[in-house]
Amino acid sequence: MKCFISIILLTFALSAKDLQDGEYFIQQSWAQEKNYQRSYLVQVPVESSKKKKPVFIFLHGNGGKAAAAMKNFMRSERLLKDHFIMVFPQGYKASWNIVSERAKSNDLVFVESIIKDLQKYDNVDATHFSIMGNSNGAALVNQIAIETQMACIKNYISAVSPLNGYQYDGKNFKKRGHDNNYREVAKPLKGIRLLNISGTQDGLVPYEGGDSKRIPAKDGKLPFVAAEESIFIWAKAMGYTGDKLEKGERLNKKVERFSYLNGDLIHYKVDGGHGAGGSIGDALLLEFLLGESVR
């Protein structure tokens, strides 16, 4: 089923209805395109009751495809598909615009537009959205968490991408801005929950911070905040006043967990590379997603 939806307030339907499996579209214009139909895929739980379902949005990595991401994610993270309406947007030119990607689109607006359209459906819990991204998609997750004013986004999960040096300059969070100049200070909404997964052997995103050896950014390479420092920065932004955790809770031989604010801010330190996100099973993801802030 194809359903064309415009962010310029074209009316989709006068009567309320349930969201169904299928491909949907957001119309968007920017320097590279005019009135471009940007797609996202939807899968609704098979055993769907009359109860409204929360929404889980997954953002693929650079070079990825929404269809492949949906196939792989639904196979590997099976517990999630019974609890959430699953949504898989497609990045323009298979990328998300952060600093020097092929896409120059406003992907914050794209994701927010998807959320606004989904909120119109009867079987969607309009108050509860979660967003997860992998690699380049995780960078967009960070940017959404930094900039959005949509309180309905409750949970953020960033796999193998902590804050980069443009998003946080050492003192302040920064808005992407026009032409990715990152000049304006941003103040993230209070009360968000964020989980990060990073690998200590990642060859693209250095766990201890510093410039990536391979990811370009303007005239150089993309700098990153150290993974453990990144989650500490987020924890402080959400109200944490204690010291930075120097050691996490050992879960197994490969995974260590750093938890702030009663589990609202979590970092998983994985003995692994750029595929570290796969080391965290769906049970731990679901535990985080179903948890509610106790603050």
PDB file of C-alpha atoms in Angstrom, residues 12-269:
ATOM      1  CA  PHE A  12      -4.764  12.357   4.361  1.00  0.00           C
ATOM      2  CA  ALA A  13      -8.186  11.362   5.639  1.00  0.00           C
ATOM      3  CA  LEU A  14     -11.142  12.991   7.291  1.00  0.00           C
ATOM      4  CA  SER A  15     -12.066   9.937   9.306  1.00  0.00           C
ATOM      5  CA  ALA A  16      -9.778   8.214  11.788  1.00  0.00           C
ATOM      6  CA  LYS A  17      -8.303   4.856  10.781  1.00  0.00           C
ATOM      7  CA  ASP A  18      -5.706   2.284  11.800  1.00  0.00           C
ATOM      8  CA  LEU A  19      -2.146   2.337  10.514  1.00  0.00           C
ATOM      9  CA  GLN A  20      -1.382  -0.674   8.306  1.00  0.00           C
ATOM     10  CA  ASP A  21       1.762  -2.386   7.037  1.00  0.00           C
ATOM     11  CA  GLY A  22       3.181  -0.682   3.972  1.00  0.00           C
ATOM     12  CA  GLU A  23       5.236   2.093   2.436  1.00  0.00           C
ATOM     13  CA  TYR A  24       4.400   5.710   3.229  1.00  0.00           C
ATOM     14  CA  PHE A  25       5.794   9.003   1.986  1.00  0.00           C
ATOM     15  CA  ILE A  26       6.688  12.480   3.203  1.00  0.00           C
ATOM     16  CA  GLN A  27       7.043  15.256   0.629  1.00  0.00           C
ATOM     17  CA  GLN A  28      10.075  17.455   1.242  1.00  0.00           C
ATOM     18  CA  SER A  29      12.089  20.067  -0.655  1.00  0.00           C
ATOM     19  CA  TRP A  30      15.684  21.225  -0.170  1.00  0.00           C
ATOM     20  CA  ALA A  31      18.659  22.295  -2.302  1.00  0.00           C
ATOM     21  CA  GLN A  32      19.079  18.877  -3.916  1.00  0.00           C
ATOM     22  CA  GLU A  33      15.390  18.140  -4.573  1.00  0.00           C
ATOM     23  CA  LYS A  34      11.990  19.788  -4.994  1.00  0.00           C
ATOM     24  CA  ASN A  35       8.777  18.127  -3.784  1.00  0.00           C
ATOM     25  CA  TYR A  36      10.677  14.893  -3.258  1.00  0.00           C
ATOM     26  CA  GLN A  37       8.769  11.874  -1.954  1.00  0.00           C
ATOM     27  CA  ARG A  38      10.765  10.441   0.955  1.00  0.00           C
ATOM     28  CA  SER A  39       9.716   6.962   2.007  1.00  0.00           C
ATOM     29  CA  TYR A  40       9.397   5.016   5.215  1.00  0.00           C
ATOM     30  CA  LEU A  41       8.281   1.435   5.819  1.00  0.00           C
ATOM     31  CA  VAL A  42       5.822   0.377   8.509  1.00  0.00           C
ATOM     32  CA  GLN A  43       5.123  -2.968  10.141  1.00  0.00           C
ATOM     33  CA  VAL A  44       2.314  -3.283  12.679  1.00  0.00           C
ATOM     34  CA  PRO A  45       2.325  -6.131  15.253  1.00  0.00           C
ATOM     35  CA  VAL A  46       0.475  -9.183  13.910  1.00  0.00           C
ATOM     36  CA  GLU A  47      -1.486  -9.780  17.089  1.00  0.00           C
ATOM     37  CA  SER A  48      -2.650  -6.199  17.386  1.00  0.00           C
ATOM     38  CA  SER A  49      -5.441  -5.518  19.837  1.00  0.00           C
ATOM     39  CA  LYS A  50      -7.545  -2.398  20.125  1.00  0.00           C
ATOM     40  CA  LYS A  51      -4.924  -0.981  22.456  1.00  0.00           C
ATOM     41  CA  LYS A  52      -2.822   1.813  20.972  1.00  0.00           C
ATOM     42  CA  LYS A  53       0.742   0.757  20.267  1.00  0.00           C
ATOM     43  CA  PRO A  54       3.940   2.761  20.868  1.00  0.00           C
ATOM     44  CA  VAL A  55       6.179   3.372  17.855  1.00  0.00           C
ATOM     45  CA  PHE A  56       9.805   2.334  17.343  1.00  0.00           C
ATOM     46  CA  ILE A  57      11.725   4.105  14.561  1.00  0.00           C
ATOM     47  CA  PHE A  58      14.997   2.630  13.261  1.00  0.00           C
ATOM     48  CA  LEU A  59      17.502   4.695  11.243  1.00  0.00           C
ATOM     49  CA  HIS A  60      19.922   2.710   9.061  1.00  0.00           C
ATOM     50  CA  GLY A  61      23.628   3.452   8.730  1.00  0.00           C
ATOM     51  CA  ASN A  62      25.422   5.223   5.873  1.00  0.00           C
ATOM     52  CA  GLY A  63      24.923   3.285   2.643  1.00  0.00           C
ATOM     53  CA  GLY A  64      21.963   1.431   4.103  1.00  0.00           C
ATOM     54  CA  LYS A  65      18.498   0.715   2.791  1.00  0.00           C
ATOM     55  CA  ALA A  66      15.278   0.812   4.803  1.00  0.00           C
ATOM     56  CA  ALA A  67      14.039  -2.499   3.367  1.00  0.00           C
ATOM     57  CA  ALA A  68      17.241  -4.340   4.279  1.00  0.00           C
ATOM     58  CA  ALA A  69      17.317  -2.692   7.707  1.00  0.00           C
ATOM     59  CA  MET A  70      13.746  -3.817   8.344  1.00  0.00           C
ATOM     60  CA  LYS A  71      14.470  -7.394   7.264  1.00  0.00           C
ATOM     61  CA  ASN A  72      17.623  -7.686   9.364  1.00  0.00           C
ATOM     62  CA  PHE A  73      16.291  -5.890  12.426  1.00  0.00           C
ATOM     63  CA  MET A  74      13.018  -7.806  12.520  1.00  0.00           C
ATOM     64  CA  ARG A  75      14.975 -11.057  12.348  1.00  0.00           C
ATOM     65  CA  SER A  76      17.530 -10.202  15.032  1.00  0.00           C
ATOM     66  CA  GLU A  77      15.390  -8.185  17.477  1.00  0.00           C
ATOM     67  CA  ARG A  78      12.250 -10.313  17.528  1.00  0.00           C
ATOM     68  CA  LEU A  79      11.029  -9.292  20.966  1.00  0.00           C
ATOM     69  CA  LEU A  80      10.514  -5.702  19.875  1.00  0.00           C
ATOM     70  CA  LYS A  81       8.151  -6.366  16.971  1.00  0.00           C
ATOM     71  CA  ASP A  82       5.412  -7.679  19.277  1.00  0.00           C
ATOM     72  CA  HIS A  83       5.443  -4.552  21.432  1.00  0.00           C
ATOM     73  CA  PHE A  84       5.920  -1.745  18.912  1.00  0.00           C
ATOM     74  CA  ILE A  85       4.766  -0.484  15.572  1.00  0.00           C
ATOM     75  CA  MET A  86       8.062  -0.672  13.671  1.00  0.00           C
ATOM     76  CA  VAL A  87       9.065   2.144  11.301  1.00  0.00           C
ATOM     77  CA  PHE A  88      12.068   2.231   8.949  1.00  0.00           C
ATOM     78  CA  PRO A  89      12.745   5.541   7.125  1.00  0.00           C
ATOM     79  CA  GLN A  90      14.984   5.740   4.055  1.00  0.00           C
ATOM     80  CA  GLY A  91      17.851   8.222   4.084  1.00  0.00           C
ATOM     81  CA  TYR A  92      18.383  10.344   0.969  1.00  0.00           C
ATOM     82  CA  LYS A  93      21.245   8.884  -1.096  1.00  0.00           C
ATOM     83  CA  ALA A  94      21.355   6.184   1.602  1.00  0.00           C
ATOM     84  CA  SER A  95      22.685   8.640   4.198  1.00  0.00           C
ATOM     85  CA  TRP A  96      21.650  11.096   6.901  1.00  0.00           C
ATOM     86  CA  ASN A  97      22.860  14.698   6.820  1.00  0.00           C
ATOM     87  CA  ILE A  98      25.158  15.346   9.785  1.00  0.00           C
ATOM     88  CA  VAL A  99      28.322  17.082   8.521  1.00  0.00           C
ATOM     89  CA  SER A 100      29.692  15.926   5.145  1.00  0.00           C
ATOM     90  CA  GLU A 101      27.329  13.203   3.935  1.00  0.00           C
ATOM     91  CA  ARG A 102      25.885  12.872   0.419  1.00  0.00           C
ATOM     92  CA  ALA A 103      22.490  13.987   1.720  1.00  0.00           C
ATOM     93  CA  LYS A 104      21.982  17.701   2.370  1.00  0.00           C
ATOM     94  CA  SER A 105      18.375  17.220   3.486  1.00  0.00           C
ATOM     95  CA  ASN A 106      16.848  18.349   6.775  1.00  0.00           C
ATOM     96  CA  ASP A 107      16.492  14.923   8.349  1.00  0.00           C
ATOM     97  CA  LEU A 108      15.313  16.264  11.704  1.00  0.00           C
ATOM     98  CA  VAL A 109      12.269  17.703   9.926  1.00  0.00           C
ATOM     99  CA  PHE A 110      11.816  14.429   8.013  1.00  0.00           C
ATOM    100  CA  VAL A 111      11.679  12.300  11.165  1.00  0.00           C
ATOM    101  CA  GLU A 112       9.491  14.792  13.018  1.00  0.00           C
ATOM    102  CA  SER A 113       7.108  14.837  10.037  1.00  0.00           C
ATOM    103  CA  ILE A 114       6.861  11.047  10.134  1.00  0.00           C
ATOM    104  CA  ILE A 115       5.951  11.222  13.813  1.00  0.00           C
ATOM    105  CA  LYS A 116       3.307  13.889  13.244  1.00  0.00           C
ATOM    106  CA  ASP A 117       1.668  11.821  10.520  1.00  0.00           C
ATOM    107  CA  LEU A 118       1.720   8.602  12.543  1.00  0.00           C
ATOM    108  CA  GLN A 119       0.050  10.373  15.457  1.00  0.00           C
ATOM    109  CA  LYS A 120      -3.117  10.701  13.355  1.00  0.00           C
ATOM    110  CA  TYR A 121      -3.868   6.972  13.409  1.00  0.00           C
ATOM    111  CA  ASP A 122      -6.221   5.263  15.848  1.00  0.00           C
ATOM    112  CA  ASN A 123      -3.880   2.397  16.729  1.00  0.00           C
ATOM    113  CA  VAL A 124      -0.830   4.609  17.382  1.00  0.00           C
ATOM    114  CA  ASP A 125       0.060   5.799  20.887  1.00  0.00           C
ATOM    115  CA  ALA A 126       0.661   9.441  19.996  1.00  0.00           C
ATOM    116  CA  THR A 127       2.516  10.045  23.266  1.00  0.00           C
ATOM    117  CA  HIS A 128       5.191   7.345  23.032  1.00  0.00           C
ATOM    118  CA  PHE A 129       7.873   7.152  20.347  1.00  0.00           C
ATOM    119  CA  SER A 130      11.361   5.636  20.506  1.00  0.00           C
ATOM    120  CA  ILE A 131      14.175   6.144  17.989  1.00  0.00           C
ATOM    121  CA  MET A 132      17.223   3.950  17.396  1.00  0.00           C
ATOM    122  CA  GLY A 133      19.978   4.491  14.865  1.00  0.00           C
ATOM    123  CA  ASN A 134      23.085   2.651  13.766  1.00  0.00           C
ATOM    124  CA  SER A 135      26.332   4.495  12.925  1.00  0.00           C
ATOM    125  CA  ASN A 136      25.332   7.455  10.692  1.00  0.00           C
ATOM    126  CA  GLY A 137      21.746   6.816  11.822  1.00  0.00           C
ATOM    127  CA  ALA A 138      22.891   7.007  15.442  1.00  0.00           C
ATOM    128  CA  ALA A 139      24.441  10.404  14.729  1.00  0.00           C
ATOM    129  CA  LEU A 140      20.995  11.547  13.602  1.00  0.00           C
ATOM    130  CA  VAL A 141      19.499  10.080  16.788  1.00  0.00           C
ATOM    131  CA  ASN A 142      21.893  12.277  18.763  1.00  0.00           C
ATOM    132  CA  GLN A 143      20.960  15.336  16.713  1.00  0.00           C
ATOM    133  CA  ILE A 144      17.238  14.726  17.181  1.00  0.00           C
ATOM    134  CA  ALA A 145      17.755  14.346  20.939  1.00  0.00           C
ATOM    135  CA  ILE A 146      19.717  17.606  20.968  1.00  0.00           C
ATOM    136  CA  GLU A 147      17.297  19.696  18.899  1.00  0.00           C
ATOM    137  CA  THR A 148      13.750  18.350  18.967  1.00  0.00           C
ATOM    138  CA  GLN A 149      10.988  19.884  21.041  1.00  0.00           C
ATOM    139  CA  MET A 150       8.751  16.824  20.625  1.00  0.00           C
ATOM    140  CA  ALA A 151       8.206  15.461  24.133  1.00  0.00           C
ATOM    141  CA  CYS A 152       6.482  12.384  22.704  1.00  0.00           C
ATOM    142  CA  ILE A 153       9.923  10.962  21.842  1.00  0.00           C
ATOM    143  CA  LYS A 154      10.698   9.145  25.068  1.00  0.00           C
ATOM    144  CA  ASN A 155      13.673   6.919  24.253  1.00  0.00           C
ATOM    145  CA  TYR A 156      16.798   7.310  22.136  1.00  0.00           C
ATOM    146  CA  ILE A 157      19.251   4.518  21.279  1.00  0.00           C
ATOM    147  CA  SER A 158      22.548   5.264  19.515  1.00  0.00           C
ATOM    148  CA  ALA A 159      24.555   2.277  18.302  1.00  0.00           C
ATOM    149  CA  VAL A 160      28.276   2.922  17.682  1.00  0.00           C
ATOM    150  CA  SER A 161      28.060   6.695  17.585  1.00  0.00           C
ATOM    151  CA  PRO A 162      28.444   8.786  20.729  1.00  0.00           C
ATOM    152  CA  LEU A 163      28.278  12.573  20.417  1.00  0.00           C
ATOM    153  CA  ASN A 164      30.577  13.997  17.770  1.00  0.00           C
ATOM    154  CA  GLY A 165      32.665  17.137  18.154  1.00  0.00           C
ATOM    155  CA  TYR A 166      30.235  19.256  16.153  1.00  0.00           C
ATOM    156  CA  GLN A 167      27.204  18.235  18.205  1.00  0.00           C
ATOM    157  CA  TYR A 168      29.006  18.989  21.471  1.00  0.00           C
ATOM    158  CA  ASP A 169      31.889  21.478  21.494  1.00  0.00           C
ATOM    159  CA  GLY A 170      33.179  20.764  24.998  1.00  0.00           C
ATOM    160  CA  LYS A 171      30.780  23.186  26.687  1.00  0.00           C
ATOM    161  CA  ASN A 172      27.472  23.180  24.831  1.00  0.00           C
ATOM    162  CA  PHE A 173      25.222  21.068  22.660  1.00  0.00           C
ATOM    163  CA  LYS A 174      24.918  22.577  19.180  1.00  0.00           C
ATOM    164  CA  LYS A 175      22.169  22.748  16.545  1.00  0.00           C
ATOM    165  CA  ARG A 176      23.190  21.564  13.083  1.00  0.00           C
ATOM    166  CA  GLY A 177      22.156  24.835  11.490  1.00  0.00           C
ATOM    167  CA  HIS A 178      22.251  25.959   7.884  1.00  0.00           C
ATOM    168  CA  ASP A 179      25.026  24.306   5.860  1.00  0.00           C
ATOM    169  CA  ASN A 180      25.964  22.249   8.919  1.00  0.00           C
ATOM    170  CA  ASN A 181      27.747  25.128  10.635  1.00  0.00           C
ATOM    171  CA  TYR A 182      26.828  24.104  14.230  1.00  0.00           C
ATOM    172  CA  ARG A 183      27.014  27.636  15.605  1.00  0.00           C
ATOM    173  CA  GLU A 184      23.820  27.908  17.675  1.00  0.00           C
ATOM    174  CA  VAL A 185      23.700  26.536  21.220  1.00  0.00           C
ATOM    175  CA  ALA A 186      20.968  23.955  21.822  1.00  0.00           C
ATOM    176  CA  LYS A 187      19.170  22.982  25.013  1.00  0.00           C
ATOM    177  CA  PRO A 188      17.814  19.419  24.878  1.00  0.00           C
ATOM    178  CA  LEU A 189      14.454  18.696  26.460  1.00  0.00           C
ATOM    179  CA  LYS A 190      14.604  17.432  30.029  1.00  0.00           C
ATOM    180  CA  GLY A 191      13.451  13.932  30.887  1.00  0.00           C
ATOM    181  CA  ILE A 192      14.615  12.063  27.801  1.00  0.00           C
ATOM    182  CA  ARG A 193      16.076   8.576  28.154  1.00  0.00           C
ATOM    183  CA  LEU A 194      19.134   7.616  26.131  1.00  0.00           C
ATOM    184  CA  LEU A 195      21.087   4.405  25.636  1.00  0.00           C
ATOM    185  CA  ASN A 196      24.415   4.236  23.794  1.00  0.00           C
ATOM    186  CA  ILE A 197      26.334   1.193  22.581  1.00  0.00           C
ATOM    187  CA  SER A 198      29.985   1.599  21.564  1.00  0.00           C
ATOM    188  CA  GLY A 199      32.824  -0.785  20.737  1.00  0.00           C
ATOM    189  CA  THR A 200      36.294  -0.419  22.200  1.00  0.00           C
ATOM    190  CA  GLN A 201      37.863  -1.739  18.973  1.00  0.00           C
ATOM    191  CA  ASP A 202      35.807   0.391  16.573  1.00  0.00           C
ATOM    192  CA  GLY A 203      37.969   1.385  13.598  1.00  0.00           C
ATOM    193  CA  LEU A 204      35.579   4.118  12.449  1.00  0.00           C
ATOM    194  CA  VAL A 205      34.465   5.741  15.695  1.00  0.00           C
ATOM    195  CA  PRO A 206      37.290   5.892  18.282  1.00  0.00           C
ATOM    196  CA  TYR A 207      36.001   4.736  21.672  1.00  0.00           C
ATOM    197  CA  GLU A 208      38.328   7.076  23.566  1.00  0.00           C
ATOM    198  CA  GLY A 209      37.373  10.038  21.392  1.00  0.00           C
ATOM    199  CA  GLY A 210      39.315  12.092  18.878  1.00  0.00           C
ATOM    200  CA  ASP A 211      39.276  12.179  15.096  1.00  0.00           C
ATOM    201  CA  SER A 212      37.936   9.262  13.093  1.00  0.00           C
ATOM    202  CA  LYS A 213      40.512   7.729  10.776  1.00  0.00           C
ATOM    203  CA  ARG A 214      37.972   7.360   7.974  1.00  0.00           C
ATOM    204  CA  ILE A 215      34.817   9.468   8.408  1.00  0.00           C
ATOM    205  CA  PRO A 216      35.169  12.822   6.597  1.00  0.00           C
ATOM    206  CA  ALA A 217      34.032  16.143   8.049  1.00  0.00           C
ATOM    207  CA  LYS A 218      34.444  19.338   6.053  1.00  0.00           C
ATOM    208  CA  ASP A 219      38.221  19.721   5.523  1.00  0.00           C
ATOM    209  CA  GLY A 220      39.290  16.925   7.836  1.00  0.00           C
ATOM    210  CA  LYS A 221      37.985  13.912   9.734  1.00  0.00           C
ATOM    211  CA  LEU A 222      34.974  13.765  12.034  1.00  0.00           C
ATOM    212  CA  PRO A 223      35.916  14.213  15.714  1.00  0.00           C
ATOM    213  CA  PHE A 224      34.117  12.277  18.451  1.00  0.00           C
ATOM    214  CA  VAL A 225      33.587  12.694  22.170  1.00  0.00           C
ATOM    215  CA  ALA A 226      34.834   9.665  24.134  1.00  0.00           C
ATOM    216  CA  ALA A 227      31.976   7.186  24.589  1.00  0.00           C
ATOM    217  CA  GLU A 228      31.978   7.167  28.405  1.00  0.00           C
ATOM    218  CA  GLU A 229      32.291  10.948  28.503  1.00  0.00           C
ATOM    219  CA  SER A 230      29.409  11.267  26.041  1.00  0.00           C
ATOM    220  CA  ILE A 231      26.914   9.433  28.249  1.00  0.00           C
ATOM    221  CA  PHE A 232      28.158  11.419  31.269  1.00  0.00           C
ATOM    222  CA  ILE A 233      27.479  14.659  29.360  1.00  0.00           C
ATOM    223  CA  TRP A 234      23.952  13.476  28.612  1.00  0.00           C
ATOM    224  CA  ALA A 235      23.421  12.442  32.230  1.00  0.00           C
ATOM    225  CA  LYS A 236      24.453  15.887  33.478  1.00  0.00           C
ATOM    226  CA  ALA A 237      22.134  17.510  30.941  1.00  0.00           C
ATOM    227  CA  MET A 238      19.278  15.430  32.354  1.00  0.00           C
ATOM    228  CA  GLY A 239      19.986  16.467  35.946  1.00  0.00           C
ATOM    229  CA  TYR A 240      22.704  14.137  37.232  1.00  0.00           C
ATOM    230  CA  THR A 241      24.936  15.881  39.777  1.00  0.00           C
ATOM    231  CA  GLY A 242      27.298  13.094  40.814  1.00  0.00           C
ATOM    232  CA  ASP A 243      30.740  12.071  39.620  1.00  0.00           C
ATOM    233  CA  LYS A 244      31.488  10.349  36.356  1.00  0.00           C
ATOM    234  CA  LEU A 245      31.447   6.564  36.644  1.00  0.00           C
ATOM    235  CA  GLU A 246      34.957   5.197  36.237  1.00  0.00           C
ATOM    236  CA  LYS A 247      33.868   1.575  36.119  1.00  0.00           C
ATOM    237  CA  GLY A 248      30.707  -0.080  34.893  1.00  0.00           C
ATOM    238  CA  GLU A 249      28.800  -3.214  35.826  1.00  0.00           C
ATOM    239  CA  ARG A 250      30.265  -6.281  34.134  1.00  0.00           C
ATOM    240  CA  LEU A 251      27.455  -8.207  32.379  1.00  0.00           C
ATOM    241  CA  ASN A 252      29.629 -10.772  30.608  1.00  0.00           C
ATOM    242  CA  LYS A 253      33.105 -11.120  29.115  1.00  0.00           C
ATOM    243  CA  LYS A 254      32.335  -8.632  26.347  1.00  0.00           C
ATOM    244  CA  VAL A 255      29.884  -6.125  27.813  1.00  0.00           C
ATOM    245  CA  GLU A 256      30.069  -3.569  30.626  1.00  0.00           C
ATOM    246  CA  ARG A 257      27.168  -1.283  31.587  1.00  0.00           C
ATOM    247  CA  PHE A 258      27.412   2.309  32.843  1.00  0.00           C
ATOM    248  CA  SER A 259      24.077   3.481  34.238  1.00  0.00           C
ATOM    249  CA  TYR A 260      23.006   6.943  35.405  1.00  0.00           C
ATOM    250  CA  LEU A 261      19.755   8.259  36.881  1.00  0.00           C
ATOM    251  CA  ASN A 262      18.286   4.844  37.669  1.00  0.00           C
ATOM    252  CA  GLY A 263      18.796   3.526  34.163  1.00  0.00           C
ATOM    253  CA  ASP A 264      17.501   6.529  32.227  1.00  0.00           C
ATOM    254  CA  LEU A 265      20.987   7.080  30.750  1.00  0.00           C
ATOM    255  CA  ILE A 266      22.928   3.919  29.875  1.00  0.00           C
ATOM    256  CA  HIS A 267      26.172   3.215  28.042  1.00  0.00           C
ATOM    257  CA  TYR A 268      27.135  -0.312  27.004  1.00  0.00           C
ATOM    258  CA  LYS A 269      30.887  -0.710  26.591  1.00  0.00           C
TER     259      LYS A 269
END
